[in-house]
PDB file of C-alpha atoms in Angstrom:
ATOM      1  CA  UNK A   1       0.000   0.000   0.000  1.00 26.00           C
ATOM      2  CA  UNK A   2       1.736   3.319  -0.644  1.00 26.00           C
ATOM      3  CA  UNK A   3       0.556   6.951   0.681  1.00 27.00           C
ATOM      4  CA  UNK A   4       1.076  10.504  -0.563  1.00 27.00           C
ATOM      5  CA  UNK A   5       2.318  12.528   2.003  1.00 29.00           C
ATOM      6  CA  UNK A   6       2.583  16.486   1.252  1.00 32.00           C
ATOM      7  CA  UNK A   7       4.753  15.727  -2.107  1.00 34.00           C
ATOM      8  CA  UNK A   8       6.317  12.597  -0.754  1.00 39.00           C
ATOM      9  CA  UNK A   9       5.576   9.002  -1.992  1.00 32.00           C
ATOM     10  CA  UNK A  10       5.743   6.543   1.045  1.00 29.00           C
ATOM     11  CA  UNK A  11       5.289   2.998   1.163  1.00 30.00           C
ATOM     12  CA  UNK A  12       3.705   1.848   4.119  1.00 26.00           C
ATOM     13  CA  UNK A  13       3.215  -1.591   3.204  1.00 29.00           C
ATOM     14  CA  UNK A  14       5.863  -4.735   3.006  1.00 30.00           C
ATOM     15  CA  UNK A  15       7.701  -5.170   0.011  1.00 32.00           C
ATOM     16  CA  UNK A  16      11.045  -6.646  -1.132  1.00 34.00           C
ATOM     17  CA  UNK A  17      13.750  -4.933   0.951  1.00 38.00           C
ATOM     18  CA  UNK A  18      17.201  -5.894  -1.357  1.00 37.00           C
ATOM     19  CA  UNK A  19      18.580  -8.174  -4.001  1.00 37.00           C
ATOM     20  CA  UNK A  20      21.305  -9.397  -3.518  1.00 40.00           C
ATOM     21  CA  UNK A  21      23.819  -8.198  -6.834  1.00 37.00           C
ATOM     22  CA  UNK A  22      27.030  -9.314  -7.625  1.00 36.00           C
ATOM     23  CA  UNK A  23      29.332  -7.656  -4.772  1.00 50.00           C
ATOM     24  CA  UNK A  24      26.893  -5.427  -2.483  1.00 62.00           C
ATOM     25  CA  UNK A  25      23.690  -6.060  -0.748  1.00 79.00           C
ATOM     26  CA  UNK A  26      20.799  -3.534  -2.314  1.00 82.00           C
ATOM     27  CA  UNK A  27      18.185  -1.727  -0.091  1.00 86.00           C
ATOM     28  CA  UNK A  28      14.692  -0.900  -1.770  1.00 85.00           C
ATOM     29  CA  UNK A  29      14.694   2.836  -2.272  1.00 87.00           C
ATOM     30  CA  UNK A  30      10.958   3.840  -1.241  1.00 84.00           C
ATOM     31  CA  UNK A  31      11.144   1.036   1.589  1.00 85.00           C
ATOM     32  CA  UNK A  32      14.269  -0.010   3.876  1.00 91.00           C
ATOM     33  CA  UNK A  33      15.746   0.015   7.333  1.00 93.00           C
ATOM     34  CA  UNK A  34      15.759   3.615   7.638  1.00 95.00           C
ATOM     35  CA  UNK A  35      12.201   4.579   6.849  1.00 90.00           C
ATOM     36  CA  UNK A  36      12.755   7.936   6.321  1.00 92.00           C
ATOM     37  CA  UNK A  37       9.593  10.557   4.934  1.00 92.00           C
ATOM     38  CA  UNK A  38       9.054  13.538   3.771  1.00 94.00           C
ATOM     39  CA  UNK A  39       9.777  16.607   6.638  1.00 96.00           C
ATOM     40  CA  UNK A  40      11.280  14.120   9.065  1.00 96.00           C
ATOM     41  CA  UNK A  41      14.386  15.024  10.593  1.00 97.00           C
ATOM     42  CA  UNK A  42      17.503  12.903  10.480  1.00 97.00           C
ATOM     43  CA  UNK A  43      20.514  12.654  12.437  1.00 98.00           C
ATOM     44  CA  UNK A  44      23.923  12.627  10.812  1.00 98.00           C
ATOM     45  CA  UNK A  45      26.541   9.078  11.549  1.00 98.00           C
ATOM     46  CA  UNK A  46      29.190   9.333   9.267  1.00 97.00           C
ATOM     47  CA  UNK A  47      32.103  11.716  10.589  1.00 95.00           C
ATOM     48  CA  UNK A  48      32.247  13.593   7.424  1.00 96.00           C
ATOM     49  CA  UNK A  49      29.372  13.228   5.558  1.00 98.00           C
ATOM     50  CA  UNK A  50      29.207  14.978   2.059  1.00 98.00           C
ATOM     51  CA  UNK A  51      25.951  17.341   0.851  1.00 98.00           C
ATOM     52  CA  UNK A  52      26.270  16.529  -3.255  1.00 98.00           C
ATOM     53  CA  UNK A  53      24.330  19.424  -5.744  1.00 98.00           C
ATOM     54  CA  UNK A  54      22.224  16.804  -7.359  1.00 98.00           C
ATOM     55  CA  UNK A  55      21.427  13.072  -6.142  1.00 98.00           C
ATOM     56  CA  UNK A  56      24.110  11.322  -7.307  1.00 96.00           C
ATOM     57  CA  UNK A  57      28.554  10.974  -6.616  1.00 97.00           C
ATOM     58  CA  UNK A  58      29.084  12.835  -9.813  1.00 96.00           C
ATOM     59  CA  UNK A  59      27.664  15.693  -8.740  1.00 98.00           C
ATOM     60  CA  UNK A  60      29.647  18.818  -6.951  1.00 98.00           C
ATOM     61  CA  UNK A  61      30.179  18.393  -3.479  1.00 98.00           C
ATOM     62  CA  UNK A  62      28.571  21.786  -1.861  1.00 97.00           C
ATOM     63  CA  UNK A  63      29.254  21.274   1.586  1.00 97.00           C
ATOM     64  CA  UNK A  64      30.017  18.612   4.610  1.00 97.00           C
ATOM     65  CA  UNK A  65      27.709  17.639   7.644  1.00 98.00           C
ATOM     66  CA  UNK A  66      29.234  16.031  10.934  1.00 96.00           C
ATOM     67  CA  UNK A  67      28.321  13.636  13.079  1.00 96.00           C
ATOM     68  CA  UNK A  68      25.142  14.528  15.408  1.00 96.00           C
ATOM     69  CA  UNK A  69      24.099  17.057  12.685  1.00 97.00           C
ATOM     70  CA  UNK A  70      20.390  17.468  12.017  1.00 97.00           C
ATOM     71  CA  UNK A  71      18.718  17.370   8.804  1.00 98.00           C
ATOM     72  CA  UNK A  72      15.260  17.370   7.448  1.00 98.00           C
ATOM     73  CA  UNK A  73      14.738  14.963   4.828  1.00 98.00           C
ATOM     74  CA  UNK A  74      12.588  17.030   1.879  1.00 98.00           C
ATOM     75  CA  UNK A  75      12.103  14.543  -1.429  1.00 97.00           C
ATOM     76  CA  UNK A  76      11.047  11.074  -2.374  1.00 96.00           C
ATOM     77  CA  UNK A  77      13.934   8.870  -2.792  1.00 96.00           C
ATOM     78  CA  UNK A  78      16.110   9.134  -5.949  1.00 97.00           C
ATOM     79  CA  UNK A  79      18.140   6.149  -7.174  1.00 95.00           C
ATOM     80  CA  UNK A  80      21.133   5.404  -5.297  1.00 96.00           C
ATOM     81  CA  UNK A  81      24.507   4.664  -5.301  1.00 96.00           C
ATOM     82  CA  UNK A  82      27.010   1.605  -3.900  1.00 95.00           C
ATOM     83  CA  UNK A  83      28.986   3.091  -1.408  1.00 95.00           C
ATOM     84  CA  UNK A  84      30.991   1.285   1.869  1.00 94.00           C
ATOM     85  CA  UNK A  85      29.388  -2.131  -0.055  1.00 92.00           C
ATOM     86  CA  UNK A  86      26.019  -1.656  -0.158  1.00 93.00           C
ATOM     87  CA  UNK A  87      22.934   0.168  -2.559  1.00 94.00           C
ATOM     88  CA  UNK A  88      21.272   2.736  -0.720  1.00 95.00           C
ATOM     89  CA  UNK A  89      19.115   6.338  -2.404  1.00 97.00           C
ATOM     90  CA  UNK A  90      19.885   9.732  -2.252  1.00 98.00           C
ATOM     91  CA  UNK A  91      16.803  12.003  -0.622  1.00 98.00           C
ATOM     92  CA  UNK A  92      17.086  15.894  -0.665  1.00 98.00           C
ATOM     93  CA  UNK A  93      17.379  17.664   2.509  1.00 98.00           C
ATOM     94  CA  UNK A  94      17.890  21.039   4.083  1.00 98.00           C
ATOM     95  CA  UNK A  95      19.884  22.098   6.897  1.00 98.00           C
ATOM     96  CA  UNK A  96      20.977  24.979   8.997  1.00 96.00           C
ATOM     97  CA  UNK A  97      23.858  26.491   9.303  1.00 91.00           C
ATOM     98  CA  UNK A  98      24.847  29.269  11.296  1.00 90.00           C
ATOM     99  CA  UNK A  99      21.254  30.509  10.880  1.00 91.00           C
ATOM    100  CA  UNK A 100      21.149  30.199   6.797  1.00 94.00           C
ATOM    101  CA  UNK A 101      18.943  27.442   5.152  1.00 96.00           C
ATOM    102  CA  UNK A 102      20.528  25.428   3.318  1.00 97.00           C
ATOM    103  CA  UNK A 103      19.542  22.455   0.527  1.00 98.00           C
ATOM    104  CA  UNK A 104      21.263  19.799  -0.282  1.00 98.00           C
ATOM    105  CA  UNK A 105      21.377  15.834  -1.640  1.00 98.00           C
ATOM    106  CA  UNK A 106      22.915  13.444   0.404  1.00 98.00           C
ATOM    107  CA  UNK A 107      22.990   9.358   1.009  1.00 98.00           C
ATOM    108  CA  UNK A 108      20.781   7.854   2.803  1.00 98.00           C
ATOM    109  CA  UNK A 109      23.520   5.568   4.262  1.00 97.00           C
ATOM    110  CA  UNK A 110      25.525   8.360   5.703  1.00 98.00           C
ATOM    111  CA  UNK A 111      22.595   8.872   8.037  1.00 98.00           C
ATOM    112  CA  UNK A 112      21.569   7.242  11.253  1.00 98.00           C
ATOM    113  CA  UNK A 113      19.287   4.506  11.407  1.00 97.00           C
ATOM    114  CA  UNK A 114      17.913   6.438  14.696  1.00 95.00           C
ATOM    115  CA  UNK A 115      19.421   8.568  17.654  1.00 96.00           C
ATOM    116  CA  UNK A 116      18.033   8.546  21.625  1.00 97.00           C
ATOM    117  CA  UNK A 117      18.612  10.989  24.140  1.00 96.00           C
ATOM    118  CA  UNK A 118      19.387  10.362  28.014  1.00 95.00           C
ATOM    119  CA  UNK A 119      17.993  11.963  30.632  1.00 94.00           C
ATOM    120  CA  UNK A 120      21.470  14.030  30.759  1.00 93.00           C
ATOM    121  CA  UNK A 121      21.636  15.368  27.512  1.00 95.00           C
ATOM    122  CA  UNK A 122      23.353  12.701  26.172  1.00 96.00           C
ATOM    123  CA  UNK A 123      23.078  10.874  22.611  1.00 97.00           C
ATOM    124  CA  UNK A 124      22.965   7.145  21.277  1.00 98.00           C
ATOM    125  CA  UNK A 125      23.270   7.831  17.566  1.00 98.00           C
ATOM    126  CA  UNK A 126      23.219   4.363  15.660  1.00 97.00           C
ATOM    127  CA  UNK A 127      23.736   3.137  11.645  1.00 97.00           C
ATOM    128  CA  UNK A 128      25.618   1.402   9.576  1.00 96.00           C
ATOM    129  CA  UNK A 129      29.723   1.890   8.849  1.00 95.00           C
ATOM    130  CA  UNK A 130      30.172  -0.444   5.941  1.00 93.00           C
ATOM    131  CA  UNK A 131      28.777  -4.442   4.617  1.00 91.00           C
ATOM    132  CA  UNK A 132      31.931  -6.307   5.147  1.00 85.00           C
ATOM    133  CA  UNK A 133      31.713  -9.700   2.585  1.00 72.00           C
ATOM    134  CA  UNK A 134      32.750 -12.765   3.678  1.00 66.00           C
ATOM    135  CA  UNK A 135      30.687 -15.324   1.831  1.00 59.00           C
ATOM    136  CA  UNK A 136      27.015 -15.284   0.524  1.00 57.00           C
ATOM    137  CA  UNK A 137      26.133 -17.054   4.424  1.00 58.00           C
ATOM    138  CA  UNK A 138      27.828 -14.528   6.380  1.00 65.00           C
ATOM    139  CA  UNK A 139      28.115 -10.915   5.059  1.00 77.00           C
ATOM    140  CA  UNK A 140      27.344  -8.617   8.041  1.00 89.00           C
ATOM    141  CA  UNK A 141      27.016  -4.759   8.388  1.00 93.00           C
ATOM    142  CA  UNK A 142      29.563  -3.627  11.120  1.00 94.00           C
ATOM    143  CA  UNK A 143      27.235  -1.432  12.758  1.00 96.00           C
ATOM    144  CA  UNK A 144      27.924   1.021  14.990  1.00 95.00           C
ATOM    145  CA  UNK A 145      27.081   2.817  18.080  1.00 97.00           C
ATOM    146  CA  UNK A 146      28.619   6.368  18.923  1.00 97.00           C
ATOM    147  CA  UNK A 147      27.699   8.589  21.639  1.00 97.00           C
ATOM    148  CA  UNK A 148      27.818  12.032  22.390  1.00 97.00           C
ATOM    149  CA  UNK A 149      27.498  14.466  25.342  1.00 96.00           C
ATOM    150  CA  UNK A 150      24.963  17.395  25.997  1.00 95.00           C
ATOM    151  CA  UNK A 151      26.992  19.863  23.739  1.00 94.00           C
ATOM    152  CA  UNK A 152      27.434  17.294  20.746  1.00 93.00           C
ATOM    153  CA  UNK A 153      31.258  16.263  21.602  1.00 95.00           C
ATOM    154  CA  UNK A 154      32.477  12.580  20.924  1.00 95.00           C
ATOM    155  CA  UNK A 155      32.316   9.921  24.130  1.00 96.00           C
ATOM    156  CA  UNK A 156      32.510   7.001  22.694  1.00 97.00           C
ATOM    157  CA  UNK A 157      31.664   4.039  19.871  1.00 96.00           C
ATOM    158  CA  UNK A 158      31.405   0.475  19.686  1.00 96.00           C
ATOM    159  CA  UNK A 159      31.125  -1.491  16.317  1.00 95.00           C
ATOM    160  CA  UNK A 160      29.685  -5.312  16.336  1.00 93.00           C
ATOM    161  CA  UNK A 161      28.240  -7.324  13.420  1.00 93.00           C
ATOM    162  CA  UNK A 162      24.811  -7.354  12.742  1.00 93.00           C
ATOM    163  CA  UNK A 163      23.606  -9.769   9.466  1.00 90.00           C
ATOM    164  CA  UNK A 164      21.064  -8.757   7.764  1.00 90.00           C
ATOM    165  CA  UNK A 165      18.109 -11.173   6.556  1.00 88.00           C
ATOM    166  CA  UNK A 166      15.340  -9.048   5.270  1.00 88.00           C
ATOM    167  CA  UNK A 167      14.741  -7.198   8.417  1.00 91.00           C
ATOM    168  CA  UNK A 168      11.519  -4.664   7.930  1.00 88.00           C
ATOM    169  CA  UNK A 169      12.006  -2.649  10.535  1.00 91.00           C
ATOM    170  CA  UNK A 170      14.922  -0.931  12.953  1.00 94.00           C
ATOM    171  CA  UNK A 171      14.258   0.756  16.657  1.00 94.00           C
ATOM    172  CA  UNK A 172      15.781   0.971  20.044  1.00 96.00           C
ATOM    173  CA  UNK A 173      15.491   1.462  23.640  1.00 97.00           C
ATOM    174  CA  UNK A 174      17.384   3.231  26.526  1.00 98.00           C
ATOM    175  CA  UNK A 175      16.695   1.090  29.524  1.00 98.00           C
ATOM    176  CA  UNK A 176      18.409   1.559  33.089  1.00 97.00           C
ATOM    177  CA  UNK A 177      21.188  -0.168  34.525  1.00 97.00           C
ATOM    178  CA  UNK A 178      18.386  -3.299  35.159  1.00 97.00           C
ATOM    179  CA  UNK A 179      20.701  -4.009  38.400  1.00 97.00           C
ATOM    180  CA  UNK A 180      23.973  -4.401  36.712  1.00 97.00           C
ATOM    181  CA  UNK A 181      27.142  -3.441  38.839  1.00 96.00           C
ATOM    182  CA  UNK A 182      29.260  -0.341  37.094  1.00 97.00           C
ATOM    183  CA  UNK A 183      26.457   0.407  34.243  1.00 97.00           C
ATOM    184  CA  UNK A 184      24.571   3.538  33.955  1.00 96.00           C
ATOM    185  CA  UNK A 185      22.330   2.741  31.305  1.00 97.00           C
ATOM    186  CA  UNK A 186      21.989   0.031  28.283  1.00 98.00           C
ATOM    187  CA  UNK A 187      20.593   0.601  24.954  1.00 98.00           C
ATOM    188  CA  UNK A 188      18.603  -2.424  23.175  1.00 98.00           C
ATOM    189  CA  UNK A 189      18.792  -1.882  19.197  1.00 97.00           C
ATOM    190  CA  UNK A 190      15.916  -4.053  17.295  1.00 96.00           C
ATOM    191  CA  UNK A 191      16.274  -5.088  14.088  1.00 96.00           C
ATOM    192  CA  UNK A 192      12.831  -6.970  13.202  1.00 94.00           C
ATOM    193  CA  UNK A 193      11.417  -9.049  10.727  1.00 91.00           C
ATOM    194  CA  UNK A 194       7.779  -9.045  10.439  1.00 81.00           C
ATOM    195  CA  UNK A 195       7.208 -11.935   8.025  1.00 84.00           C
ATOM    196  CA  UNK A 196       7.491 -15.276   8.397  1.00 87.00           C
ATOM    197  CA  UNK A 197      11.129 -16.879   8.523  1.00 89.00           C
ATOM    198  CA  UNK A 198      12.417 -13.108   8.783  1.00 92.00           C
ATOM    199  CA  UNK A 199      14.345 -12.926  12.492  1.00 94.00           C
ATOM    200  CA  UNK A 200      14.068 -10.386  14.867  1.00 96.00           C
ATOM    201  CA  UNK A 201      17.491  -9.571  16.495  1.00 96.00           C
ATOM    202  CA  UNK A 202      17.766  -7.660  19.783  1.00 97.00           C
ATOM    203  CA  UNK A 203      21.362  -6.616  20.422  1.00 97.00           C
ATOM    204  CA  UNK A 204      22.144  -5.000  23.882  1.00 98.00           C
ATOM    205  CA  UNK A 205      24.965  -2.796  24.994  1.00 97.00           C
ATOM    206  CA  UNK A 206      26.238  -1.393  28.614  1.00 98.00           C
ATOM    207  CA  UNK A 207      27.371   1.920  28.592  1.00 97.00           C
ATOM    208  CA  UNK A 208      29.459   2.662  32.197  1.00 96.00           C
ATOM    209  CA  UNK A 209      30.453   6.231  31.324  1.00 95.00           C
ATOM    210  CA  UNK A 210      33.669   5.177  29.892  1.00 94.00           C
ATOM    211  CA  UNK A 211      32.731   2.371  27.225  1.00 95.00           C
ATOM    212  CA  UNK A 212      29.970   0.244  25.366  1.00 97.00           C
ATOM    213  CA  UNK A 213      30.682  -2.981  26.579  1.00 97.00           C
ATOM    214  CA  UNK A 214      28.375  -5.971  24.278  1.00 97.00           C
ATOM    215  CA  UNK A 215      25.668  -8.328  26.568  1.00 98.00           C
ATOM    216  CA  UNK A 216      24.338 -11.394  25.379  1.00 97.00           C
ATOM    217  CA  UNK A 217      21.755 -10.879  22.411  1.00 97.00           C
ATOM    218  CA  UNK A 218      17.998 -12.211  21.852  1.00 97.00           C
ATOM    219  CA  UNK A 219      16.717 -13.924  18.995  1.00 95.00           C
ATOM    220  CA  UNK A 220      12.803 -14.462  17.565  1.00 96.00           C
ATOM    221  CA  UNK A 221      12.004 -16.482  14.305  1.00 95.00           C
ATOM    222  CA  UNK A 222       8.799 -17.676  13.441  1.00 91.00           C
ATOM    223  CA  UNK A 223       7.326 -19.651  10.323  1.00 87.00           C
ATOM    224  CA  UNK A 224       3.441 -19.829  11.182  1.00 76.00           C
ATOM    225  CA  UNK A 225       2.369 -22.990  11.924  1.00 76.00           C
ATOM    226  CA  UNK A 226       5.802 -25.071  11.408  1.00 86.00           C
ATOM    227  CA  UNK A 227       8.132 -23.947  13.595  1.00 90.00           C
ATOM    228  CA  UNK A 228       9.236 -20.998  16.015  1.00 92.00           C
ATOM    229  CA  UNK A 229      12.524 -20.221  18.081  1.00 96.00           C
ATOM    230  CA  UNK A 230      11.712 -17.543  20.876  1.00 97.00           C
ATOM    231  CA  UNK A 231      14.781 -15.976  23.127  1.00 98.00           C
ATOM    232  CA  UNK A 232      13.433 -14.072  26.401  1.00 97.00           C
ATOM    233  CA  UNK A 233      16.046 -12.545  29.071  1.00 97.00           C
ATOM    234  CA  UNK A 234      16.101 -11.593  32.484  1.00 97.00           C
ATOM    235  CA  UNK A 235      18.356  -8.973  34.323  1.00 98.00           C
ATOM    236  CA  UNK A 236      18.744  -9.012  37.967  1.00 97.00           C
ATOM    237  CA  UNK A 237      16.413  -6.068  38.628  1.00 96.00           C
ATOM    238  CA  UNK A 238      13.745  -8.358  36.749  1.00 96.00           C
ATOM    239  CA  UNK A 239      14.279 -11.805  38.114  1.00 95.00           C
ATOM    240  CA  UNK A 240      15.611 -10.497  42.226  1.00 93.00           C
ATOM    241  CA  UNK A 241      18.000 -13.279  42.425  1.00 89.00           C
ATOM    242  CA  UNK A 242      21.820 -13.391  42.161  1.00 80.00           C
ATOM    243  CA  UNK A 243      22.457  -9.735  41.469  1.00 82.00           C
ATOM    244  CA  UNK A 244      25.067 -10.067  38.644  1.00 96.00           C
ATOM    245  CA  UNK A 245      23.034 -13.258  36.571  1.00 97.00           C
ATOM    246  CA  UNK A 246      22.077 -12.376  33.127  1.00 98.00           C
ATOM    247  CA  UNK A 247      19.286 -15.075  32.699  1.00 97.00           C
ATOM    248  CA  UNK A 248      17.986 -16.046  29.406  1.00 98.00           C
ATOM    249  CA  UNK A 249      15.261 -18.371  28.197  1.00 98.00           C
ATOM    250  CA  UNK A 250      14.735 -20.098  25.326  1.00 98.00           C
ATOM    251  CA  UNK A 251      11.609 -22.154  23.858  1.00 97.00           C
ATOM    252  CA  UNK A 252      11.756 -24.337  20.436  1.00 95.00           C
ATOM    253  CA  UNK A 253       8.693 -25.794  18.852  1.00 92.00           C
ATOM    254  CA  UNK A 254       7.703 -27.769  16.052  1.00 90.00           C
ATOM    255  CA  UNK A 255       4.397 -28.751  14.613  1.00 87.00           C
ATOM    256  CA  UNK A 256       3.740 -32.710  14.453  1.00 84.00           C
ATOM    257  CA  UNK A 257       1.509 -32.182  11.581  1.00 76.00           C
ATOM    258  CA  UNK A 258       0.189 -29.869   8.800  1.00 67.00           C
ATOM    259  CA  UNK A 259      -2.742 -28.365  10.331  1.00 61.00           C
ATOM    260  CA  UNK A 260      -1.551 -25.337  10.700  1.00 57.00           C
ATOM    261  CA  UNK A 261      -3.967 -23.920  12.376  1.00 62.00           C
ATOM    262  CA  UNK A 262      -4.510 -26.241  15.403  1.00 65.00           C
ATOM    263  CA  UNK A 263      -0.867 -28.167  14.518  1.00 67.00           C
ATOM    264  CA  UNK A 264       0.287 -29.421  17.803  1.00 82.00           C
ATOM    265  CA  UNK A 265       3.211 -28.348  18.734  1.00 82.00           C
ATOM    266  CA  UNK A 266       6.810 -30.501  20.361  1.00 91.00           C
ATOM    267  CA  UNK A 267       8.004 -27.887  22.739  1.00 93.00           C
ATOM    268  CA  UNK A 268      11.678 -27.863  23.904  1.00 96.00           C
ATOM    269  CA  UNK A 269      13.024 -25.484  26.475  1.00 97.00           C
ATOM    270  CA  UNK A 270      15.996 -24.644  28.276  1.00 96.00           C
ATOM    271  CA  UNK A 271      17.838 -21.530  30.518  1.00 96.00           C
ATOM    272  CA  UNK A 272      21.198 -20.387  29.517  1.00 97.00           C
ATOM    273  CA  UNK A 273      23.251 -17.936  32.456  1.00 97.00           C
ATOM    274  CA  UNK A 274      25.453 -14.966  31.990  1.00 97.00           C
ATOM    275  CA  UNK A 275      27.602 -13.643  34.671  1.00 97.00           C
ATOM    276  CA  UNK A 276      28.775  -9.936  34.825  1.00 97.00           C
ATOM    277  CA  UNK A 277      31.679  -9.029  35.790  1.00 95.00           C
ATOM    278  CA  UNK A 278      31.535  -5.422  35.784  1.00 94.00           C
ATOM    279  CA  UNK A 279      33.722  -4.851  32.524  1.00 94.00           C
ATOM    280  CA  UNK A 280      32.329  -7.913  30.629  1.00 95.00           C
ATOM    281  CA  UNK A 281      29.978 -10.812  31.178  1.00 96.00           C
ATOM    282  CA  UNK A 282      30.975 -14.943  30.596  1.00 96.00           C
ATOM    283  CA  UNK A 283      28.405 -17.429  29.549  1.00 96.00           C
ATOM    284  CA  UNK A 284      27.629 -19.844  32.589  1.00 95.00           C
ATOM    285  CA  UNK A 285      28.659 -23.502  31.880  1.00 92.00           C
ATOM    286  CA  UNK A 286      26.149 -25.694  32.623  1.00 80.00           C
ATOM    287  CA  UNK A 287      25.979 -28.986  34.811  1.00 68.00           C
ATOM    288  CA  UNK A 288      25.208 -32.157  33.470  1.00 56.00           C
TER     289      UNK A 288
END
């Protein structure tokens, strides 16, 4: 289903999000992880990111947006370009700067897939540095998380691979330190699918004022009827028991027959532990 918004044509609906070509993965232009529209704002994630004079790398480059930056995003996609390994469009945009309104084209992947703000001012800006290839089962976007203080200067970043498998949709979460020892906050970033066999991927990160430090991820897939894998953790301000115990939960079923819609189901579960440390967490091994 698509919708015209002002002069903007959105697509609200689920379509095919890439193909893969030869050497780069290829986003959809009018529907992808971004899911930008017309007169939304945008935060800048590249360091440097170029404004071009018309939508494309052959065009003059008119001027250069930093990190944190905020843009408004003013046109329908335009076809895109390959850069850092993978197809993304080129939207219009305007800008201030130093009280002057400015217009501009830039790439869509030089933006952030989204950016939250802390109760201090501070910012979790989060996208996409490059696709690194490895084989046609494991090419992953090393995507990154950089965050800066109440007047817009650099703290800190943390990079970890995230692989892509027709996600829809990408948000996130600031949560508090959930009872963690040395954490002021984590942020939860979702990537999720929202058709069957597409994953939904939950990746979690402490931040102690000095460094993102990775926590165990979460994992959801679902084919209706057939099958389903469901990931569900605990934190010690959740569950009240050993203070430092990352808990997580997993349940696997699988239909017996084809009636899908009263299939009975073989249910597996098990618990998986996660001790923190402070500075890191190590997976529990478990007794036989």
């Amino acid at each position: 289903m698509r919708k015209l918004i002002g002069y903007c044509l959105v697509t609200l609906g689920v379509g095919p999000l890439y193909t893969k070509a030869q050497e780069n993965l290829k986003f959809d232009d009018s529907f992808n992880l971004w899911n930008v529209r017309c007169g939304q704002q945008a935060t800048v994630f590249a360091a440097k990111a170029y404004v071009r004079e018309q939508p494309n790398l052959k065009a003059a480059i008119v001027d250069s947006l930093s990190i944190g930056n905020i843009v408004t995003i003013t046109s329908p996609p335009f076809k895109g370009n390959t850069i850092k390994n993978f197809y993304a469009p080129w939207h219009e945009i305007t800008y201030a700067e130093n009280g002057i309104k400015k217009i501009g084209f830039i790439w869509l992947g030089l933006l952030a897939l989204g950016k939250l703000s802390a109760s201090d001012g501070s910012q979790y800006i989060y996208g996409f540095e490059r696709l690194t290839e490895i084989s046609d089962e494991q090419n992953h976007f090393s995507t990154g998380v950089k965050i800066l203080d109440a007047n817009g200067d650099f703290l800190a970043e943390h990079t970890y691979p995230f692989t892509y498998s027709g996600q829809t949709f990408a948000q996130s979460k600031l949560l508090p330190a959930m009872g963690l020892q040395n954490v002021k906050q984590i942020l939860r970033m979702e990537f999720l699918g929202e058709a069957c066999g597409i994953p939904s991927e939950y990746y979690y990160m402490a931040w102690t004022g000095k460094q993102l430090i990775d926590l165990p991820s979460r994992y959801s897939v679902a084919d209706a009827g057939i099958y389903y894998y469901d990931e569900k953790m605990l934190f010690p301000s959740e569950h009240g028991k050993n203070n430092q115990i990352i808990y997580k939960y997993i349940e696997e079923g699988e239909a017996l027959d084809d009636h899908a819609e009263n299939a009975n189901f073989k249910i597996t579960k098990k618990q998986e532990e996660f001790q923190w440390g402070g500075t890191s967490f190590q997976k529990v091994p478990t007794s036989n």
